[in-house]
Amino acid sequence: MDTPMKFVQIVDFETDRIDEMRNLSEEMDEKFAGRSGGPTHRLVLRDRNTPGRYLVVVEFDSYEEAMRNSNDPETTKMAERMAALCTRPPSFTDCDALDVTEFK
């Protein structure tokens, strides 16, 4: 049996309300803690060359897990609240993780 391929979604957004975005993210973390099928890792990046632009890299165990999470009504509500804090609509890039290397 094949092991499911890790799935990563990259969310690209701009906001001038990053503190509110962080608070919402923390609220989401608490609400979804321990829920199966949710994200396994998240990396938040700030674009050094474009003020107010951020990228969030979210990892899931599989594409199927990500889609179940995406279709959850609570996820939809949180995404709408996050979009309301953005200065432009967020864009999403869906990726299969072909290789992961940890450097120590």
PDB file of C-alpha atoms in Angstrom, residues 52-89:
ATOM      1  CA  GLY A  52       2.498  43.991   4.287  1.00  0.00           C
ATOM      2  CA  ARG A  53       2.885  40.821   2.164  1.00  0.00           C
ATOM      3  CA  TYR A  54       2.922  37.438   3.888  1.00  0.00           C
ATOM      4  CA  LEU A  55       3.075  33.806   2.867  1.00  0.00           C
ATOM      5  CA  VAL A  56       1.792  30.961   5.002  1.00  0.00           C
ATOM      6  CA  VAL A  57       2.934  27.429   4.208  1.00  0.00           C
ATOM      7  CA  VAL A  58       0.553  24.832   5.662  1.00  0.00           C
ATOM      8  CA  GLU A  59       1.347  21.104   5.572  1.00  0.00           C
ATOM      9  CA  PHE A  60      -1.161  18.247   5.722  1.00  0.00           C
ATOM     10  CA  ASP A  61      -0.624  14.499   5.806  1.00  0.00           C
ATOM     11  CA  SER A  62      -2.375  14.190   2.428  1.00  0.00           C
ATOM     12  CA  TYR A  63      -4.387  16.064  -0.181  1.00  0.00           C
ATOM     13  CA  GLU A  64      -7.501  14.247   1.019  1.00  0.00           C
ATOM     14  CA  GLU A  65      -6.957  15.456   4.605  1.00  0.00           C
ATOM     15  CA  ALA A  66      -6.499  19.008   3.345  1.00  0.00           C
ATOM     16  CA  MET A  67      -9.728  18.863   1.345  1.00  0.00           C
ATOM     17  CA  ARG A  68     -11.674  17.497   4.330  1.00  0.00           C
ATOM     18  CA  ASN A  69     -10.263  20.367   6.410  1.00  0.00           C
ATOM     19  CA  SER A  70     -11.049  22.889   3.668  1.00  0.00           C
ATOM     20  CA  ASN A  71     -14.665  21.693   3.399  1.00  0.00           C
ATOM     21  CA  ASP A  72     -15.281  21.958   7.141  1.00  0.00           C
ATOM     22  CA  PRO A  73     -17.730  24.832   7.858  1.00  0.00           C
ATOM     23  CA  GLU A  74     -15.534  26.069  10.744  1.00  0.00           C
ATOM     24  CA  THR A  75     -12.551  26.355   8.386  1.00  0.00           C
ATOM     25  CA  THR A  76     -14.712  28.303   5.933  1.00  0.00           C
ATOM     26  CA  LYS A  77     -15.772  30.744   8.670  1.00  0.00           C
ATOM     27  CA  MET A  78     -12.165  31.315   9.754  1.00  0.00           C
ATOM     28  CA  ALA A  79     -11.028  31.807   6.148  1.00  0.00           C
ATOM     29  CA  GLU A  80     -13.734  34.437   5.643  1.00  0.00           C
ATOM     30  CA  ARG A  81     -12.624  36.258   8.790  1.00  0.00           C
ATOM     31  CA  MET A  82      -8.988  36.145   7.638  1.00  0.00           C
ATOM     32  CA  ALA A  83      -9.894  37.420   4.158  1.00  0.00           C
ATOM     33  CA  ALA A  84     -11.683  40.379   5.762  1.00  0.00           C
ATOM     34  CA  LEU A  85      -8.342  41.424   7.318  1.00  0.00           C
ATOM     35  CA  CYS A  86      -6.548  41.384   3.955  1.00  0.00           C
ATOM     36  CA  THR A  87      -5.940  44.383   1.704  1.00  0.00           C
ATOM     37  CA  ARG A  88      -6.335  42.117  -1.355  1.00  0.00           C
ATOM     38  CA  PRO A  89      -7.893  38.674  -1.718  1.00  0.00           C
TER      39      PRO A  89
END
